[in-house]
Amino acid sequence: MKTIWRNTILSWLTGFIACSVIGYILGHFLAVLLLYTLGTLYWQLYQLYQFHNWLRHSGRAAPPESSGIWGEVFDAVYRLQKKQRKSKRRMRQALTRIESSTSALKEGVIMADNQGNLEWWNNSAAHFLGLMRPVDRGQVITNIVRSPEFFRYFTQKRFGEPLVIKSPAKDGVYLEVQTTLYDKNDHLIFVRDVTRLHLLEQMRKDFVANASHELKTPLTVIKGYVETLDMFKDNLPKSMQKGIVNMAEQSVRMEQLIEDLLLLSRLESDDKREENQWYRVSDIVEAILKTTTAIMTDQHKLVTQISEDARIYGSYKELYSAFSNLIVNAVKYSPDGGEINIKWESSELNGIFSVKDQGLGIDPRHIPRLTERFFRVDKGRGSKTGGTGLGLAIVKHVLLHHEAKLQIRSLPGTGSTFSCHFPASRVRKDTVTQTTSTLSE
């Protein structure tokens, strides 16, 4: 590059000196220099014209013939054009392969901008959701998928967990929707058919509900006879008295297990749900404490911090069940002398009901599984505490009905805190007056 510029400058200086000498000899020094300058300018303008014309109409044509610095410019631009065409060809091939591979996927793939406007989708997505090209391109996805659950999921950006909805285009088909944000909050949406899994899950729920319901009647009969035997156990041998006591305890536990299974089945199926209303949080907690004190020891200390005017919108029975499970668990797993804190906090953003205990604590690796049915960190704790293993599963489903989330914080040896986070639409606080009560048994 330096050689070309040096040769160009030397060539221009040589012509300038030669014209100066000729002009001096002819006695027209300035006129000859002016002609040389105009000729040089014409040459540059002509080369610039050729360059501009070539760029406009070149296509794949070779560059114009030239020498010097202009020849180097033409060759450099031509090389860049060839390189660019090769890159575009590779990109086009890659895009074609991507489109072909995504079109062959059984799962639906949708790309939408940060406002939810549809940009691209594959054939499976079109099949699942009834999308049509080019009519639906640029449409907001919530206008296409008209489902209240999907609208809340998409507008509130609840992308942590997948959503299962009915297909708007295919009867009897259930779809799982998983959304990922990328780039400038654009949406990459995956849709897959989970009809078979949904039907299997429904069969499992129906089986549990039906089995629990059918077991309830014979268990009631067995429990009645056990209670009758218990009334006359003093007339029986001591070896049989112990067996009758154990039978009575286990029948009560079995009855509670069946009741929890039936409640969980109702929560999962949304059957006969109670109408939502506004309730005082303190009223719900006070009703729970009246029954909880029976299982507390003299060393337990129970502290509540709940605003008298705190309100929550929901189902009383479901909220009672969820809060009761958390409080009862805290009592059961707190050692003698342990303190249990029940607290309600509210703000413009949410309302939080929390229960904190001073129990053994839970290893963080077990926390994600705590809301699974019958899951226990310690397999022996269930028989000692008399729990059914369904309490936190019930809490989880109640909170789902109330658009709330369960947060668990715990470490071994430091106790646990279970917090229910309710959205602002379901909480209300008329005053800021707060009452603190301490209950010791």
GROMACS .gro file of C-alpha atoms in nm:
model
  441
    1MET     CA    1   0.000   0.000   0.000
    2LYS     CA    2   0.283   0.240   0.087
    3THR     CA    3   0.455   0.161  -0.246
    4ILE     CA    4   0.141   0.247  -0.447
    5TRP     CA    5   0.099   0.579  -0.269
    6ARG     CA    6   0.469   0.661  -0.310
    7ASN     CA    7   0.461   0.579  -0.681
    8THR     CA    8   0.139   0.783  -0.727
    9ILE     CA    9   0.289   1.087  -0.554
   10LEU     CA   10   0.616   1.056  -0.748
   11SER     CA   11   0.425   1.026  -1.075
   12TRP     CA   12   0.218   1.338  -0.993
   13LEU     CA   13   0.531   1.535  -0.891
   14THR     CA   14   0.714   1.427  -1.207
   15GLY     CA   15   0.426   1.549  -1.424
   16PHE     CA   16   0.406   1.873  -1.223
   17ILE     CA   17   0.781   1.943  -1.265
   18ALA     CA   18   0.771   1.854  -1.637
   19CYS     CA   19   0.474   2.090  -1.698
   20SER     CA   20   0.649   2.363  -1.498
   21VAL     CA   21   0.960   2.334  -1.717
   22ILE     CA   22   0.757   2.327  -2.040
   23GLY     CA   23   0.551   2.626  -1.928
   24TYR     CA   24   0.861   2.819  -1.837
   25ILE     CA   25   1.020   2.744  -2.177
   26LEU     CA   26   0.704   2.841  -2.365
   27GLY     CA   27   0.650   3.149  -2.150
   28HIS     CA   28   0.306   3.030  -2.035
   29PHE     CA   29   0.396   2.889  -1.697
   30LEU     CA   30   0.060   2.942  -1.522
   31ALA     CA   31  -0.146   2.831  -1.824
   32VAL     CA   32   0.040   2.502  -1.854
   33LEU     CA   33   0.009   2.436  -1.480
   34LEU     CA   34  -0.364   2.512  -1.496
   35LEU     CA   35  -0.407   2.269  -1.786
   36TYR     CA   36  -0.215   2.003  -1.591
   37THR     CA   37  -0.428   2.057  -1.283
   38LEU     CA   38  -0.751   2.043  -1.483
   39GLY     CA   39  -0.634   1.726  -1.659
   40THR     CA   40  -0.548   1.566  -1.326
   41LEU     CA   41  -0.886   1.667  -1.181
   42TYR     CA   42  -1.066   1.530  -1.488
   43TRP     CA   43  -0.883   1.200  -1.451
   44GLN     CA   44  -0.983   1.170  -1.084
   45LEU     CA   45  -1.346   1.262  -1.160
   46TYR     CA   46  -1.357   1.009  -1.441
   47GLN     CA   47  -1.223   0.735  -1.215
   48LEU     CA   48  -1.476   0.837  -0.947
   49TYR     CA   49  -1.754   0.821  -1.208
   50GLN     CA   50  -1.643   0.472  -1.311
   51PHE     CA   51  -1.632   0.366  -0.945
   52HIS     CA   52  -1.979   0.501  -0.872
   53ASN     CA   53  -2.126   0.351  -1.189
   54TRP     CA   54  -1.969   0.014  -1.115
   55LEU     CA   55  -2.108   0.011  -0.759
   56ARG     CA   56  -2.457   0.089  -0.887
   57HIS     CA   57  -2.465  -0.162  -1.173
   58SER     CA   58  -2.182  -0.400  -1.103
   59GLY     CA   59  -2.371  -0.702  -0.968
   60ARG     CA   60  -2.116  -0.972  -1.016
   61ALA     CA   61  -1.927  -0.787  -1.294
   62ALA     CA   62  -1.551  -0.738  -1.272
   63PRO     CA   63  -1.428  -0.389  -1.175
   64PRO     CA   64  -1.320  -0.137  -1.444
   65GLU     CA   65  -0.963  -0.152  -1.564
   66SER     CA   66  -0.744   0.108  -1.396
   67SER     CA   67  -0.398   0.158  -1.259
   68GLY     CA   68  -0.236   0.317  -0.959
   69ILE     CA   69  -0.429   0.393  -0.646
   70TRP     CA   70  -0.766   0.368  -0.822
   71GLY     CA   71  -0.683   0.022  -0.952
   72GLU     CA   72  -0.602  -0.082  -0.594
   73VAL     CA   73  -0.933   0.068  -0.470
   74PHE     CA   74  -1.129  -0.120  -0.739
   75ASP     CA   75  -0.956  -0.448  -0.655
   76ALA     CA   76  -1.001  -0.404  -0.278
   77VAL     CA   77  -1.373  -0.328  -0.311
   78TYR     CA   78  -1.416  -0.620  -0.551
   79ARG     CA   79  -1.250  -0.855  -0.301
   80LEU     CA   80  -1.481  -0.724  -0.024
   81GLN     CA   81  -1.782  -0.781  -0.249
   82LYS     CA   82  -1.680  -1.139  -0.316
   83LYS     CA   83  -1.620  -1.197   0.054
   84GLN     CA   84  -1.957  -1.044   0.142
   85ARG     CA   85  -2.138  -1.254  -0.119
   86LYS     CA   86  -1.971  -1.566   0.018
   87SER     CA   87  -2.071  -1.473   0.376
   88LYS     CA   88  -2.429  -1.401   0.270
   89ARG     CA   89  -2.441  -1.734   0.089
   90ARG     CA   90  -2.318  -1.915   0.402
   91MET     CA   91  -2.567  -1.728   0.621
   92ARG     CA   92  -2.849  -1.803   0.381
   93GLN     CA   93  -2.757  -2.171   0.384
   94ALA     CA   94  -2.740  -2.170   0.766
   95LEU     CA   95  -3.079  -1.998   0.793
   96THR     CA   96  -3.227  -2.246   0.547
   97ARG     CA   97  -3.091  -2.535   0.754
   98ILE     CA   98  -3.226  -2.382   1.075
   99GLU     CA   99  -3.569  -2.327   0.923
  100SER     CA  100  -3.572  -2.680   0.781
  101SER     CA  101  -3.466  -2.835   1.113
  102THR     CA  102  -3.715  -2.632   1.321
  103SER     CA  103  -3.990  -2.707   1.072
  104ALA     CA  104  -3.920  -3.077   1.120
  105LEU     CA  105  -3.952  -3.052   1.500
  106LYS     CA  106  -4.258  -3.205   1.661
  107GLU     CA  107  -4.248  -2.925   1.919
  108GLY     CA  108  -4.377  -2.584   1.818
  109VAL     CA  109  -4.131  -2.294   1.810
  110ILE     CA  110  -4.247  -1.931   1.804
  111MET     CA  111  -4.046  -1.610   1.792
  112ALA     CA  112  -4.213  -1.290   1.914
  113ASP     CA  113  -4.077  -0.944   1.988
  114ASN     CA  114  -4.072  -0.779   2.331
  115GLN     CA  115  -4.435  -0.672   2.287
  116GLY     CA  116  -4.550  -1.024   2.200
  117ASN     CA  117  -4.597  -0.956   1.828
  118LEU     CA  118  -4.551  -1.274   1.624
  119GLU     CA  119  -4.244  -1.273   1.397
  120TRP     CA  120  -4.188  -1.637   1.300
  121TRP     CA  121  -4.318  -1.986   1.382
  122ASN     CA  122  -4.268  -2.339   1.256
  123ASN     CA  123  -4.526  -2.578   1.116
  124SER     CA  124  -4.588  -2.755   1.448
  125ALA     CA  125  -4.673  -2.426   1.619
  126ALA     CA  126  -4.911  -2.343   1.338
  127HIS     CA  127  -5.074  -2.685   1.381
  128PHE     CA  128  -5.107  -2.657   1.760
  129LEU     CA  129  -5.228  -2.296   1.779
  130GLY     CA  130  -5.396  -2.250   1.441
  131LEU     CA  131  -5.150  -1.984   1.319
  132MET     CA  132  -5.171  -1.880   0.953
  133ARG     CA  133  -4.918  -1.705   0.734
  134PRO     CA  134  -4.908  -1.419   0.654
  135VAL     CA  135  -5.234  -1.318   0.826
  136ASP     CA  136  -5.110  -1.367   1.183
  137ARG     CA  137  -4.762  -1.224   1.131
  138GLY     CA  138  -4.730  -0.912   1.346
  139GLN     CA  139  -5.035  -1.002   1.557
  140VAL     CA  140  -5.007  -1.004   1.938
  141ILE     CA  141  -4.992  -1.366   2.055
  142THR     CA  142  -5.248  -1.307   2.332
  143ASN     CA  143  -5.499  -1.213   2.059
  144ILE     CA  144  -5.441  -1.552   1.896
  145VAL     CA  145  -5.429  -1.769   2.208
  146ARG     CA  146  -5.742  -1.649   2.387
  147SER     CA  147  -5.701  -1.815   2.725
  148PRO     CA  148  -5.720  -1.632   3.061
  149GLU     CA  149  -5.443  -1.852   3.200
  150PHE     CA  150  -5.216  -1.780   2.904
  151PHE     CA  151  -5.296  -1.407   2.920
  152ARG     CA  152  -5.189  -1.390   3.286
  153TYR     CA  153  -4.887  -1.610   3.216
  154PHE     CA  154  -4.768  -1.393   2.927
  155THR     CA  155  -4.853  -1.043   3.051
  156GLN     CA  156  -4.724  -1.105   3.404
  157LYS     CA  157  -4.417  -1.284   3.265
  158ARG     CA  158  -4.458  -1.595   3.479
  159PHE     CA  159  -4.198  -1.784   3.278
  160GLY     CA  160  -4.038  -1.974   3.566
  161GLU     CA  161  -4.275  -2.269   3.526
  162PRO     CA  162  -4.433  -2.409   3.207
  163LEU     CA  163  -4.805  -2.353   3.148
  164VAL     CA  164  -5.049  -2.622   3.038
  165ILE     CA  165  -5.349  -2.500   2.834
  166LYS     CA  166  -5.604  -2.642   2.595
  167SER     CA  167  -5.520  -2.606   2.227
  168PRO     CA  168  -5.724  -2.326   2.066
  169ALA     CA  169  -5.717  -2.513   1.734
  170LYS     CA  170  -5.748  -2.883   1.828
  171ASP     CA  171  -6.022  -3.020   2.052
  172GLY     CA  172  -5.904  -3.249   2.328
  173VAL     CA  173  -5.538  -3.150   2.287
  174TYR     CA  174  -5.340  -3.009   2.581
  175LEU     CA  175  -5.028  -2.802   2.523
  176GLU     CA  176  -4.734  -2.716   2.747
  177VAL     CA  177  -4.599  -2.366   2.685
  178GLN     CA  178  -4.245  -2.269   2.792
  179THR     CA  179  -4.117  -1.916   2.725
  180THR     CA  180  -3.760  -1.785   2.730
  181LEU     CA  181  -3.656  -1.420   2.703
  182TYR     CA  182  -3.354  -1.332   2.489
  183ASP     CA  183  -3.184  -1.031   2.331
  184LYS     CA  184  -3.398  -0.721   2.412
  185ASN     CA  185  -3.665  -0.915   2.605
  186ASP     CA  186  -3.784  -1.084   2.287
  187HIS     CA  187  -3.977  -1.409   2.338
  188LEU     CA  188  -3.878  -1.758   2.228
  189ILE     CA  189  -4.180  -1.980   2.292
  190PHE     CA  190  -4.178  -2.359   2.285
  191VAL     CA  191  -4.505  -2.553   2.256
  192ARG     CA  192  -4.541  -2.929   2.290
  193ASP     CA  193  -4.827  -3.174   2.299
  194VAL     CA  194  -4.876  -3.315   2.651
  195THR     CA  195  -5.220  -3.464   2.597
  196ARG     CA  196  -5.105  -3.816   2.688
  197LEU     CA  197  -4.930  -3.696   3.003
  198HIS     CA  198  -5.233  -3.485   3.095
  199LEU     CA  199  -5.468  -3.780   3.055
  200LEU     CA  200  -5.239  -4.003   3.261
  201GLU     CA  201  -5.223  -3.739   3.533
  202GLN     CA  202  -5.598  -3.703   3.525
  203MET     CA  203  -5.635  -4.080   3.555
  204ARG     CA  204  -5.402  -4.075   3.854
  205LYS     CA  205  -5.601  -3.795   4.019
  206ASP     CA  206  -5.930  -3.974   3.953
  207PHE     CA  207  -5.791  -4.298   4.091
  208VAL     CA  208  -5.666  -4.132   4.410
  209ALA     CA  209  -5.995  -3.945   4.456
  210ASN     CA  210  -6.210  -4.253   4.392
  211ALA     CA  211  -5.993  -4.481   4.604
  212SER     CA  212  -5.989  -4.232   4.890
  213HIS     CA  213  -6.365  -4.191   4.869
  214GLU     CA  214  -6.424  -4.567   4.863
  215LEU     CA  215  -6.184  -4.624   5.155
  216LYS     CA  216  -6.363  -4.369   5.368
  217THR     CA  217  -6.675  -4.582   5.426
  218PRO     CA  218  -6.504  -4.908   5.539
  219LEU     CA  219  -6.257  -4.707   5.748
  220THR     CA  220  -6.549  -4.538   5.927
  221VAL     CA  221  -6.689  -4.880   6.011
  222ILE     CA  222  -6.352  -5.008   6.133
  223LYS     CA  223  -6.298  -4.694   6.339
  224GLY     CA  224  -6.643  -4.733   6.496
  225TYR     CA  225  -6.570  -5.092   6.605
  226VAL     CA  226  -6.227  -4.990   6.735
  227GLU     CA  227  -6.386  -4.714   6.942
  228THR     CA  228  -6.638  -4.966   7.078
  229LEU     CA  229  -6.357  -5.205   7.171
  230ASP     CA  230  -6.169  -4.915   7.329
  231MET     CA  231  -6.464  -4.854   7.563
  232PHE     CA  232  -6.435  -5.211   7.700
  233LYS     CA  233  -6.056  -5.249   7.676
  234ASP     CA  234  -6.021  -5.264   8.055
  235ASN     CA  235  -6.197  -5.601   8.047
  236LEU     CA  236  -5.946  -5.737   7.796
  237PRO     CA  237  -5.596  -5.873   7.849
  238LYS     CA  238  -5.317  -5.612   7.857
  239SER     CA  239  -5.164  -5.747   7.535
  240MET     CA  240  -5.490  -5.676   7.352
  241GLN     CA  241  -5.532  -5.335   7.516
  242LYS     CA  242  -5.208  -5.216   7.359
  243GLY     CA  243  -5.320  -5.343   7.019
  244ILE     CA  244  -5.653  -5.163   7.047
  245VAL     CA  245  -5.477  -4.836   7.135
  246ASN     CA  246  -5.247  -4.873   6.834
  247MET     CA  247  -5.542  -4.954   6.609
  248ALA     CA  248  -5.726  -4.644   6.730
  249GLU     CA  249  -5.421  -4.422   6.667
  250GLN     CA  250  -5.362  -4.564   6.320
  251SER     CA  251  -5.731  -4.541   6.225
  252VAL     CA  252  -5.726  -4.172   6.316
  253ARG     CA  253  -5.410  -4.125   6.110
  254MET     CA  254  -5.562  -4.315   5.817
  255GLU     CA  255  -5.876  -4.103   5.840
  256GLN     CA  256  -5.667  -3.784   5.828
  257LEU     CA  257  -5.470  -3.919   5.532
  258ILE     CA  258  -5.790  -3.989   5.338
  259GLU     CA  259  -5.928  -3.645   5.423
  260ASP     CA  260  -5.607  -3.483   5.297
  261LEU     CA  261  -5.613  -3.690   4.977
  262LEU     CA  262  -5.973  -3.590   4.911
  263LEU     CA  263  -5.894  -3.224   4.979
  264LEU     CA  264  -5.593  -3.238   4.747
  265SER     CA  265  -5.805  -3.399   4.474
  266ARG     CA  266  -6.065  -3.123   4.506
  267LEU     CA  267  -5.794  -2.858   4.489
  268GLU     CA  268  -5.644  -3.014   4.177
  269SER     CA  269  -5.976  -3.052   4.000
  270ASP     CA  270  -6.121  -2.713   4.105
  271ASP     CA  271  -6.450  -2.887   4.187
  272LYS     CA  272  -6.702  -2.703   4.407
  273ARG     CA  273  -6.467  -2.421   4.496
  274GLU     CA  274  -6.585  -2.177   4.759
  275GLU     CA  275  -6.661  -1.825   4.637
  276ASN     CA  276  -6.378  -1.581   4.707
  277GLN     CA  277  -6.444  -1.309   4.962
  278TRP     CA  278  -6.252  -1.063   5.178
  279TYR     CA  279  -6.148  -1.205   5.517
  280ARG     CA  280  -5.949  -1.075   5.810
  281VAL     CA  281  -5.615  -1.255   5.830
  282SER     CA  282  -5.624  -1.236   6.208
  283ASP     CA  283  -5.962  -1.416   6.219
  284ILE     CA  284  -5.824  -1.706   6.015
  285VAL     CA  285  -5.513  -1.736   6.232
  286GLU     CA  286  -5.708  -1.711   6.559
  287ALA     CA  287  -5.937  -1.994   6.448
  288ILE     CA  288  -5.631  -2.207   6.368
  289LEU     CA  289  -5.463  -2.133   6.703
  290LYS     CA  290  -5.766  -2.253   6.896
  291THR     CA  291  -5.707  -2.601   6.761
  292THR     CA  292  -5.326  -2.581   6.752
  293THR     CA  293  -5.278  -2.520   7.124
  294ALA     CA  294  -5.389  -2.879   7.189
  295ILE     CA  295  -5.069  -3.017   7.031
  296MET     CA  296  -4.833  -2.762   7.189
  297THR     CA  297  -4.622  -2.836   7.496
  298ASP     CA  298  -4.577  -2.613   7.798
  299GLN     CA  299  -4.236  -2.502   7.667
  300HIS     CA  300  -4.355  -2.385   7.324
  301LYS     CA  301  -4.378  -2.010   7.268
  302LEU     CA  302  -4.607  -1.878   6.996
  303VAL     CA  303  -4.574  -1.516   6.878
  304THR     CA  304  -4.811  -1.356   6.625
  305GLN     CA  305  -4.765  -1.023   6.451
  306ILE     CA  306  -5.073  -0.954   6.241
  307SER     CA  307  -5.246  -0.625   6.165
  308GLU     CA  308  -5.604  -0.625   6.289
  309ASP     CA  309  -5.726  -0.468   5.965
  310ALA     CA  310  -5.523  -0.685   5.726
  311ARG     CA  311  -5.755  -0.839   5.468
  312ILE     CA  312  -5.706  -1.116   5.215
  313TYR     CA  313  -5.928  -1.209   4.921
  314GLY     CA  314  -5.984  -1.578   4.869
  315SER     CA  315  -6.148  -1.898   4.987
  316TYR     CA  316  -6.172  -1.922   5.366
  317LYS     CA  317  -6.155  -2.302   5.376
  318GLU     CA  318  -5.854  -2.317   5.145
  319LEU     CA  319  -5.665  -2.039   5.323
  320TYR     CA  320  -5.745  -2.198   5.658
  321SER     CA  321  -5.608  -2.529   5.534
  322ALA     CA  322  -5.287  -2.375   5.397
  323PHE     CA  323  -5.212  -2.157   5.701
  324SER     CA  324  -5.306  -2.440   5.937
  325ASN     CA  325  -5.063  -2.681   5.772
  326LEU     CA  326  -4.777  -2.434   5.803
  327ILE     CA  327  -4.851  -2.354   6.167
  328VAL     CA  328  -4.907  -2.716   6.270
  329ASN     CA  329  -4.583  -2.822   6.098
  330ALA     CA  330  -4.394  -2.549   6.283
  331VAL     CA  331  -4.534  -2.670   6.616
  332LYS     CA  332  -4.464  -3.037   6.543
  333TYR     CA  333  -4.106  -2.986   6.431
  334SER     CA  334  -4.007  -2.725   6.693
  335PRO     CA  335  -3.827  -2.859   7.001
  336ASP     CA  336  -3.945  -2.783   7.353
  337GLY     CA  337  -3.868  -2.422   7.436
  338GLY     CA  338  -3.870  -2.326   7.068
  339GLU     CA  339  -4.032  -2.005   6.951
  340ILE     CA  340  -4.277  -1.998   6.659
  341ASN     CA  341  -4.336  -1.663   6.486
  342ILE     CA  342  -4.647  -1.603   6.276
  343LYS     CA  343  -4.631  -1.278   6.083
  344TRP     CA  344  -4.826  -1.083   5.823
  345GLU     CA  345  -4.663  -0.808   5.617
  346SER     CA  346  -4.829  -0.607   5.342
  347SER     CA  347  -4.721  -0.339   5.098
  348GLU     CA  348  -4.835  -0.189   4.770
  349LEU     CA  349  -4.676  -0.483   4.588
  350ASN     CA  350  -4.783  -0.788   4.787
  351GLY     CA  351  -4.888  -0.944   5.113
  352ILE     CA  352  -4.673  -1.202   5.294
  353PHE     CA  353  -4.790  -1.458   5.549
  354SER     CA  354  -4.489  -1.624   5.712
  355VAL     CA  355  -4.432  -1.889   5.977
  356LYS     CA  356  -4.088  -1.918   6.133
  357ASP     CA  357  -3.980  -2.200   6.365
  358GLN     CA  358  -3.665  -2.299   6.553
  359GLY     CA  359  -3.667  -2.660   6.447
  360LEU     CA  360  -3.393  -2.882   6.309
  361GLY     CA  361  -3.392  -2.704   5.973
  362ILE     CA  362  -3.378  -2.852   5.625
  363ASP     CA  363  -3.085  -2.911   5.392
  364PRO     CA  364  -3.121  -2.675   5.090
  365ARG     CA  365  -3.095  -2.969   4.848
  366HIS     CA  366  -3.428  -3.104   4.978
  367ILE     CA  367  -3.622  -2.775   4.959
  368PRO     CA  368  -3.732  -2.804   4.590
  369ARG     CA  369  -3.903  -3.139   4.669
  370LEU     CA  370  -4.082  -3.040   4.990
  371THR     CA  371  -4.413  -2.974   4.813
  372GLU     CA  372  -4.418  -3.321   4.655
  373ARG     CA  373  -4.674  -3.567   4.788
  374PHE     CA  374  -4.548  -3.790   5.069
  375PHE     CA  375  -4.193  -3.653   5.043
  376ARG     CA  376  -4.011  -3.651   5.375
  377VAL     CA  377  -3.659  -3.532   5.451
  378ASP     CA  378  -3.642  -3.784   5.736
  379LYS     CA  379  -3.847  -4.098   5.669
  380GLY     CA  380  -3.893  -4.156   6.041
  381ARG     CA  381  -4.037  -3.815   6.123
  382GLY     CA  382  -4.381  -3.893   5.980
  383SER     CA  383  -4.455  -4.169   6.227
  384LYS     CA  384  -4.332  -3.958   6.517
  385THR     CA  385  -4.533  -3.648   6.433
  386GLY     CA  386  -4.839  -3.818   6.289
  387GLY     CA  387  -4.825  -3.622   5.963
  388THR     CA  388  -4.964  -3.745   5.633
  389GLY     CA  389  -4.691  -3.604   5.409
  390LEU     CA  390  -4.948  -3.404   5.209
  391GLY     CA  391  -4.950  -3.077   5.402
  392LEU     CA  392  -4.711  -2.877   5.183
  393ALA     CA  393  -4.865  -3.022   4.865
  394ILE     CA  394  -5.199  -2.883   4.984
  395VAL     CA  395  -5.035  -2.547   5.061
  396LYS     CA  396  -4.887  -2.537   4.711
  397HIS     CA  397  -5.221  -2.596   4.539
  398VAL     CA  398  -5.405  -2.348   4.760
  399LEU     CA  399  -5.149  -2.081   4.674
  400LEU     CA  400  -5.181  -2.162   4.303
  401HIS     CA  401  -5.556  -2.097   4.331
  402HIS     CA  402  -5.477  -1.761   4.493
  403GLU     CA  403  -5.204  -1.658   4.244
  404ALA     CA  404  -4.951  -1.679   4.524
  405LYS     CA  405  -4.611  -1.842   4.569
  406LEU     CA  406  -4.449  -2.038   4.850
  407GLN     CA  407  -4.096  -1.944   4.954
  408ILE     CA  408  -3.895  -2.169   5.186
  409ARG     CA  409  -3.579  -2.056   5.364
  410SER     CA  410  -3.400  -2.305   5.585
  411LEU     CA  411  -3.062  -2.433   5.692
  412PRO     CA  412  -2.980  -2.731   5.916
  413GLY     CA  413  -2.972  -2.624   6.278
  414THR     CA  414  -3.124  -2.276   6.221
  415GLY     CA  415  -3.493  -2.353   6.180
  416SER     CA  416  -3.716  -2.279   5.881
  417THR     CA  417  -3.930  -1.995   5.746
  418PHE     CA  418  -4.225  -2.066   5.518
  419SER     CA  419  -4.362  -1.755   5.343
  420CYS     CA  420  -4.676  -1.723   5.129
  421HIS     CA  421  -4.648  -1.429   4.886
  422PHE     CA  422  -4.988  -1.303   4.769
  423PRO     CA  423  -5.029  -1.048   4.485
  424ALA     CA  424  -5.141  -0.693   4.563
  425SER     CA  425  -5.483  -0.760   4.408
  426ARG     CA  426  -5.562  -1.008   4.687
  427VAL     CA  427  -5.453  -0.807   4.990
  428ARG     CA  428  -5.588  -0.496   5.155
  429LYS     CA  429  -5.499  -0.299   5.463
  430ASP     CA  430  -5.737  -0.033   5.594
  431THR     CA  431  -5.512   0.098   5.873
  432VAL     CA  432  -5.152   0.061   5.986
  433THR     CA  433  -5.239  -0.048   6.341
  434GLN     CA  434  -5.056  -0.368   6.429
  435THR     CA  435  -5.109  -0.599   6.725
  436THR     CA  436  -4.852  -0.830   6.874
  437SER     CA  437  -4.960  -1.115   7.097
  438THR     CA  438  -4.762  -1.383   7.274
  439LEU     CA  439  -4.912  -1.718   7.362
  440SER     CA  440  -4.733  -1.966   7.584
  441GLU     CA  441  -4.866  -2.295   7.692
   0.00000   0.00000   0.00000
